[in-house]
PDB file of C-alpha atoms in Angstrom:
ATOM      1  CA  MET A  28      24.012 -16.193  30.505  1.00  0.00           C
ATOM      2  CA  ASN A  29      21.178 -13.952  31.621  1.00  0.00           C
ATOM      3  CA  ASN A  30      19.630 -10.884  29.894  1.00  0.00           C
ATOM      4  CA  LYS A  31      21.770  -8.228  32.004  1.00  0.00           C
ATOM      5  CA  GLU A  32      25.180 -10.300  31.056  1.00  0.00           C
ATOM      6  CA  PHE A  33      24.050 -10.376  27.405  1.00  0.00           C
ATOM      7  CA  ILE A  34      23.462  -6.640  27.087  1.00  0.00           C
ATOM      8  CA  GLU A  35      26.683  -5.926  29.218  1.00  0.00           C
ATOM      9  CA  LYS A  36      28.833  -7.945  26.710  1.00  0.00           C
ATOM     10  CA  MET A  37      27.140  -6.547  23.656  1.00  0.00           C
ATOM     11  CA  ASN A  38      28.130  -3.140  24.931  1.00  0.00           C
ATOM     12  CA  LYS A  39      31.668  -4.113  24.983  1.00  0.00           C
ATOM     13  CA  ILE A  40      32.290  -6.810  22.181  1.00  0.00           C
ATOM     14  CA  GLU A  41      33.281  -5.872  18.679  1.00  0.00           C
ATOM     15  CA  TYR A  42      33.037  -9.378  17.059  1.00  0.00           C
ATOM     16  CA  ILE A  43      30.714 -12.474  17.591  1.00  0.00           C
ATOM     17  CA  ASP A  44      31.871 -15.860  16.421  1.00  0.00           C
ATOM     18  CA  GLU A  45      29.200 -17.968  14.919  1.00  0.00           C
ATOM     19  CA  ASN A  46      30.352 -20.688  17.376  1.00  0.00           C
ATOM     20  CA  SER A  47      30.337 -18.587  20.429  1.00  0.00           C
ATOM     21  CA  ILE A  48      27.827 -18.789  23.478  1.00  0.00           C
ATOM     22  CA  LEU A  49      26.721 -15.258  22.623  1.00  0.00           C
ATOM     23  CA  TYR A  50      25.695 -16.412  19.260  1.00  0.00           C
ATOM     24  CA  GLU A  51      23.570 -19.057  20.906  1.00  0.00           C
ATOM     25  CA  LYS A  52      22.014 -16.531  23.218  1.00  0.00           C
ATOM     26  CA  PHE A  53      20.975 -14.556  20.204  1.00  0.00           C
ATOM     27  CA  HIS A  54      18.896 -17.458  19.151  1.00  0.00           C
ATOM     28  CA  SER A  55      17.195 -18.089  22.634  1.00  0.00           C
ATOM     29  CA  LEU A  56      16.308 -14.229  22.743  1.00  0.00           C
ATOM     30  CA  SER A  57      14.985 -14.526  19.149  1.00  0.00           C
ATOM     31  CA  GLU A  58      12.482 -17.238  20.247  1.00  0.00           C
ATOM     32  CA  GLU A  59      11.222 -15.203  23.256  1.00  0.00           C
ATOM     33  CA  ALA A  60      10.884 -12.110  21.001  1.00  0.00           C
ATOM     34  CA  ARG A  61       8.938 -14.170  18.414  1.00  0.00           C
ATOM     35  CA  LYS A  62       6.612 -15.346  21.075  1.00  0.00           C
ATOM     36  CA  ILE A  63       5.891 -11.930  22.362  1.00  0.00           C
ATOM     37  CA  THR A  64       5.626 -10.237  19.001  1.00  0.00           C
ATOM     38  CA  MET A  65       3.184 -12.918  17.622  1.00  0.00           C
ATOM     39  CA  GLU A  66       0.840 -11.955  20.578  1.00  0.00           C
ATOM     40  CA  LEU A  67       1.374  -8.341  19.823  1.00  0.00           C
ATOM     41  CA  ASN A  68       0.728  -8.578  16.322  1.00  0.00           C
ATOM     42  CA  ASN A  69      -1.876 -10.975  15.827  1.00  0.00           C
ATOM     43  CA  LYS A  70      -4.886  -9.432  17.714  1.00  0.00           C
ATOM     44  CA  TYR A  71      -6.274  -6.265  18.860  1.00  0.00           C
ATOM     45  CA  HIS A  72      -4.648  -4.630  21.924  1.00  0.00           C
ATOM     46  CA  THR A  73      -5.168  -1.226  23.536  1.00  0.00           C
ATOM     47  CA  GLN A  74      -2.203   1.061  24.042  1.00  0.00           C
ATOM     48  CA  ASP A  75      -1.906   0.002  27.676  1.00  0.00           C
ATOM     49  CA  GLU A  76      -1.840  -3.589  26.554  1.00  0.00           C
ATOM     50  CA  ILE A  77       0.791  -2.823  24.035  1.00  0.00           C
ATOM     51  CA  ARG A  78       2.870  -0.942  26.585  1.00  0.00           C
ATOM     52  CA  GLU A  79       2.868  -4.040  28.779  1.00  0.00           C
ATOM     53  CA  LEU A  80       3.731  -6.305  25.923  1.00  0.00           C
ATOM     54  CA  PHE A  81       6.558  -4.043  24.984  1.00  0.00           C
ATOM     55  CA  SER A  82       7.754  -3.946  28.520  1.00  0.00           C
ATOM     56  CA  GLN A  83       7.875  -7.748  28.375  1.00  0.00           C
ATOM     57  CA  LEU A  84       9.834  -7.508  25.038  1.00  0.00           C
ATOM     58  CA  THR A  85      12.422  -5.062  26.316  1.00  0.00           C
ATOM     59  CA  ASP A  86      12.509  -6.341  29.801  1.00  0.00           C
ATOM     60  CA  LYS A  87      12.014  -2.793  31.005  1.00  0.00           C
ATOM     61  CA  LYS A  88       9.205  -0.519  32.298  1.00  0.00           C
ATOM     62  CA  ILE A  89       7.885   1.317  29.118  1.00  0.00           C
ATOM     63  CA  ASP A  90       6.627   5.097  29.891  1.00  0.00           C
ATOM     64  CA  ASN A  91       2.976   5.664  29.687  1.00  0.00           C
ATOM     65  CA  SER A  92       3.689   8.162  26.862  1.00  0.00           C
ATOM     66  CA  PHE A  93       4.833   5.453  24.469  1.00  0.00           C
ATOM     67  CA  LYS A  94       2.685   4.487  21.475  1.00  0.00           C
ATOM     68  CA  LEU A  95       3.009   1.743  18.882  1.00  0.00           C
ATOM     69  CA  PHE A  96       0.820   0.721  15.850  1.00  0.00           C
ATOM     70  CA  PRO A  97       1.377  -2.961  15.277  1.00  0.00           C
ATOM     71  CA  PRO A  98       2.688  -4.948  13.705  1.00  0.00           C
ATOM     72  CA  PHE A  99       6.243  -4.584  15.170  1.00  0.00           C
ATOM     73  CA  TYR A 100       9.170  -6.948  14.559  1.00  0.00           C
ATOM     74  CA  THR A 101      12.424  -7.678  16.282  1.00  0.00           C
ATOM     75  CA  GLU A 102      14.960 -10.474  16.560  1.00  0.00           C
ATOM     76  CA  CYS A 103      15.876  -9.543  20.213  1.00  0.00           C
ATOM     77  CA  GLY A 104      13.958  -6.950  22.001  1.00  0.00           C
ATOM     78  CA  ILE A 105      15.852  -6.663  25.228  1.00  0.00           C
ATOM     79  CA  ASN A 106      18.502  -4.220  23.943  1.00  0.00           C
ATOM     80  CA  ILE A 107      15.896  -1.433  23.004  1.00  0.00           C
ATOM     81  CA  THR A 108      15.743   1.588  25.267  1.00  0.00           C
ATOM     82  CA  LEU A 109      12.847   4.069  24.893  1.00  0.00           C
ATOM     83  CA  GLY A 110      12.619   7.741  26.100  1.00  0.00           C
ATOM     84  CA  LYS A 111       9.452   9.538  26.722  1.00  0.00           C
ATOM     85  CA  ASN A 112       6.848  10.313  24.018  1.00  0.00           C
ATOM     86  CA  VAL A 113       8.012   7.843  21.561  1.00  0.00           C
ATOM     87  CA  PHE A 114       5.783   6.883  18.715  1.00  0.00           C
ATOM     88  CA  ILE A 115       6.641   3.854  16.274  1.00  0.00           C
ATOM     89  CA  ASN A 116       4.213   3.405  13.312  1.00  0.00           C
ATOM     90  CA  ALA A 117       3.339   0.144  11.757  1.00  0.00           C
ATOM     91  CA  CYS A 118       5.674  -2.568  10.217  1.00  0.00           C
ATOM     92  CA  CYS A 119       8.899  -1.391  11.792  1.00  0.00           C
ATOM     93  CA  LYS A 120      11.792  -3.855  12.184  1.00  0.00           C
ATOM     94  CA  PHE A 121      14.414  -3.372  14.950  1.00  0.00           C
ATOM     95  CA  GLN A 122      17.566  -5.566  14.969  1.00  0.00           C
ATOM     96  CA  ASP A 123      18.570  -4.681  18.460  1.00  0.00           C
ATOM     97  CA  GLN A 124      21.099  -7.081  19.595  1.00  0.00           C
ATOM     98  CA  ALA A 125      23.816  -4.489  19.614  1.00  0.00           C
ATOM     99  CA  GLY A 126      21.427  -1.893  21.098  1.00  0.00           C
ATOM    100  CA  ILE A 127      19.077   0.928  19.923  1.00  0.00           C
ATOM    101  CA  GLU A 128      18.651   3.835  22.106  1.00  0.00           C
ATOM    102  CA  ILE A 129      15.752   6.244  21.266  1.00  0.00           C
ATOM    103  CA  GLY A 130      15.508   9.515  23.088  1.00  0.00           C
ATOM    104  CA  ASP A 131      12.401  11.534  24.029  1.00  0.00           C
ATOM    105  CA  ASN A 132       9.822  12.914  21.470  1.00  0.00           C
ATOM    106  CA  VAL A 133      10.805  10.660  18.653  1.00  0.00           C
ATOM    107  CA  LEU A 134       8.502   9.811  15.655  1.00  0.00           C
ATOM    108  CA  ILE A 135       9.448   6.622  13.627  1.00  0.00           C
ATOM    109  CA  GLY A 136       7.431   6.211  10.530  1.00  0.00           C
ATOM    110  CA  HIS A 137       6.028   3.052   8.766  1.00  0.00           C
ATOM    111  CA  SER A 138       8.169   0.318   7.808  1.00  0.00           C
ATOM    112  CA  VAL A 139      11.465   1.851   9.146  1.00  0.00           C
ATOM    113  CA  VAL A 140      14.433  -0.617   9.609  1.00  0.00           C
ATOM    114  CA  ILE A 141      17.011  -0.130  12.468  1.00  0.00           C
ATOM    115  CA  ALA A 142      19.992  -2.595  11.997  1.00  0.00           C
ATOM    116  CA  THR A 143      22.764  -3.068  14.603  1.00  0.00           C
ATOM    117  CA  LEU A 144      24.584  -6.022  13.093  1.00  0.00           C
ATOM    118  CA  ASN A 145      26.894  -6.576  10.112  1.00  0.00           C
ATOM    119  CA  HIS A 146      28.125 -10.056   9.038  1.00  0.00           C
ATOM    120  CA  ASP A 147      31.758 -10.878   8.468  1.00  0.00           C
ATOM    121  CA  PHE A 148      32.876 -10.098   4.931  1.00  0.00           C
ATOM    122  CA  ASN A 149      34.895 -13.189   4.882  1.00  0.00           C
ATOM    123  CA  PRO A 150      32.839 -15.861   3.144  1.00  0.00           C
ATOM    124  CA  ASN A 151      34.403 -18.500   5.289  1.00  0.00           C
ATOM    125  CA  LYS A 152      33.102 -16.699   8.456  1.00  0.00           C
ATOM    126  CA  ARG A 153      30.036 -14.956   6.937  1.00  0.00           C
ATOM    127  CA  ALA A 154      27.725 -16.184   9.936  1.00  0.00           C
ATOM    128  CA  SER A 155      29.857 -14.303  12.480  1.00  0.00           C
ATOM    129  CA  MET A 156      28.772 -10.770  13.271  1.00  0.00           C
ATOM    130  CA  ILE A 157      30.172  -7.180  14.026  1.00  0.00           C
ATOM    131  CA  PRO A 158      27.787  -5.408  16.379  1.00  0.00           C
ATOM    132  CA  LYS A 159      27.422  -1.530  16.585  1.00  0.00           C
ATOM    133  CA  LYS A 160      24.804   0.401  18.676  1.00  0.00           C
ATOM    134  CA  VAL A 161      22.406   2.883  17.028  1.00  0.00           C
ATOM    135  CA  LYS A 162      21.650   5.876  18.908  1.00  0.00           C
ATOM    136  CA  ILE A 163      18.687   8.211  18.074  1.00  0.00           C
ATOM    137  CA  GLY A 164      18.645  11.493  19.911  1.00  0.00           C
ATOM    138  CA  SER A 165      15.413  13.494  21.241  1.00  0.00           C
ATOM    139  CA  SER A 166      12.936  15.203  18.918  1.00  0.00           C
ATOM    140  CA  VAL A 167      14.037  13.051  15.867  1.00  0.00           C
ATOM    141  CA  TRP A 168      11.632  12.191  13.093  1.00  0.00           C
ATOM    142  CA  ILE A 169      12.408   9.151  10.776  1.00  0.00           C
ATOM    143  CA  GLY A 170      10.378   9.015   7.587  1.00  0.00           C
ATOM    144  CA  SER A 171       8.691   5.902   6.289  1.00  0.00           C
ATOM    145  CA  ASN A 172      10.650   3.121   4.645  1.00  0.00           C
ATOM    146  CA  SER A 173      14.022   4.494   5.995  1.00  0.00           C
ATOM    147  CA  THR A 174      16.890   2.163   7.048  1.00  0.00           C
ATOM    148  CA  ILE A 175      19.285   3.008   9.758  1.00  0.00           C
ATOM    149  CA  LEU A 176      22.471   0.975   9.521  1.00  0.00           C
ATOM    150  CA  PRO A 177      24.739  -0.152  12.482  1.00  0.00           C
ATOM    151  CA  GLY A 178      26.726   2.348  14.413  1.00  0.00           C
ATOM    152  CA  VAL A 179      24.778   5.434  13.245  1.00  0.00           C
ATOM    153  CA  THR A 180      23.924   8.105  15.683  1.00  0.00           C
ATOM    154  CA  ILE A 181      21.173  10.439  14.726  1.00  0.00           C
ATOM    155  CA  ASN A 182      21.466  13.758  16.668  1.00  0.00           C
ATOM    156  CA  ASP A 183      18.705  15.725  18.542  1.00  0.00           C
ATOM    157  CA  GLY A 184      16.171  17.419  16.171  1.00  0.00           C
ATOM    158  CA  ALA A 185      17.196  15.798  12.845  1.00  0.00           C
ATOM    159  CA  ILE A 186      14.733  14.697  10.236  1.00  0.00           C
ATOM    160  CA  ILE A 187      15.510  11.645   7.946  1.00  0.00           C
ATOM    161  CA  GLY A 188      13.592  11.718   4.706  1.00  0.00           C
ATOM    162  CA  ALA A 189      11.197   8.899   3.757  1.00  0.00           C
ATOM    163  CA  GLY A 190      13.026   6.037   1.977  1.00  0.00           C
ATOM    164  CA  SER A 191      16.544   6.987   2.904  1.00  0.00           C
ATOM    165  CA  VAL A 192      19.424   4.959   3.959  1.00  0.00           C
ATOM    166  CA  VAL A 193      21.510   6.365   6.829  1.00  0.00           C
ATOM    167  CA  VAL A 194      25.075   5.100   6.734  1.00  0.00           C
ATOM    168  CA  LYS A 195      26.803   7.814   8.856  1.00  0.00           C
ATOM    169  CA  ASP A 196      26.056  10.025  11.816  1.00  0.00           C
ATOM    170  CA  VAL A 197      23.416  12.734  11.352  1.00  0.00           C
ATOM    171  CA  PRO A 198      24.193  16.170  12.925  1.00  0.00           C
ATOM    172  CA  LYS A 199      21.817  17.900  15.100  1.00  0.00           C
ATOM    173  CA  ASN A 200      18.839  19.531  13.500  1.00  0.00           C
ATOM    174  CA  ALA A 201      20.075  18.257   9.981  1.00  0.00           C
ATOM    175  CA  VAL A 202      17.490  17.147   7.505  1.00  0.00           C
ATOM    176  CA  VAL A 203      18.941  14.205   5.467  1.00  0.00           C
ATOM    177  CA  ALA A 204      17.517  12.192   2.602  1.00  0.00           C
ATOM    178  CA  GLY A 205      18.638   9.709  -0.093  1.00  0.00           C
ATOM    179  CA  ASN A 206      20.565   6.580  -0.518  1.00  0.00           C
ATOM    180  CA  PRO A 207      23.093   7.109   0.930  1.00  0.00           C
ATOM    181  CA  ALA A 208      21.283   9.828   3.014  1.00  0.00           C
ATOM    182  CA  LYS A 209      23.024  13.351   2.558  1.00  0.00           C
ATOM    183  CA  ILE A 210      22.366  16.544   4.308  1.00  0.00           C
ATOM    184  CA  ILE A 211      19.519  18.701   2.633  1.00  0.00           C
ATOM    185  CA  LYS A 212      19.486  21.525   5.021  1.00  0.00           C
ATOM    186  CA  TYR A 213      19.376  22.400   8.510  1.00  0.00           C
ATOM    187  CA  ILE A 214      16.326  23.076  10.589  1.00  0.00           C
ATOM    188  CA  GLU A 215      16.220  26.860  11.875  1.00  0.00           C
ATOM    189  CA  LYS A 216      14.580  26.990  15.174  1.00  0.00           C
ATOM    190  CA  GLU A 217      12.108  29.791  15.891  1.00  0.00           C
TER     191      GLU A 217
END
């Protein structure tokens, strides 16, 4: 299975059995992602070099406006899609097997976790997984130490308060915070 086939399957599938070919592909992609992130995280790189490494990691051309402060961690890499003018701060962890889409002008704070997989609740099938894509709109700010759970959509202009756990969709221009994150207010545009 090549990378394109993997992404196509992940966009359609609702359950991944621990004994499947798809599950095996997870592990081979993880090995490749570890090689690239080890290079990214363990010596100094210019932003141009970081963009080149991130392009290798995602298997996509990364826009020149992208900025990242390493270290950065992912278990896959190839199912991350970035818009323009995205900034990812240090120590973020993306579990992107089911897909993470990030719009334009997005700020992601220190140590943010974005997860796209849940495990089966049945203890006899616990290693099997349920994939759900995470979508982050444009002009979103995600505060440090926040966790975005599988299947969540954060709509344009939203702010996620530091330390929040986002378990459901966030409306456009909403400010949410807490565990679980709740709407605090809406941003009024000038």
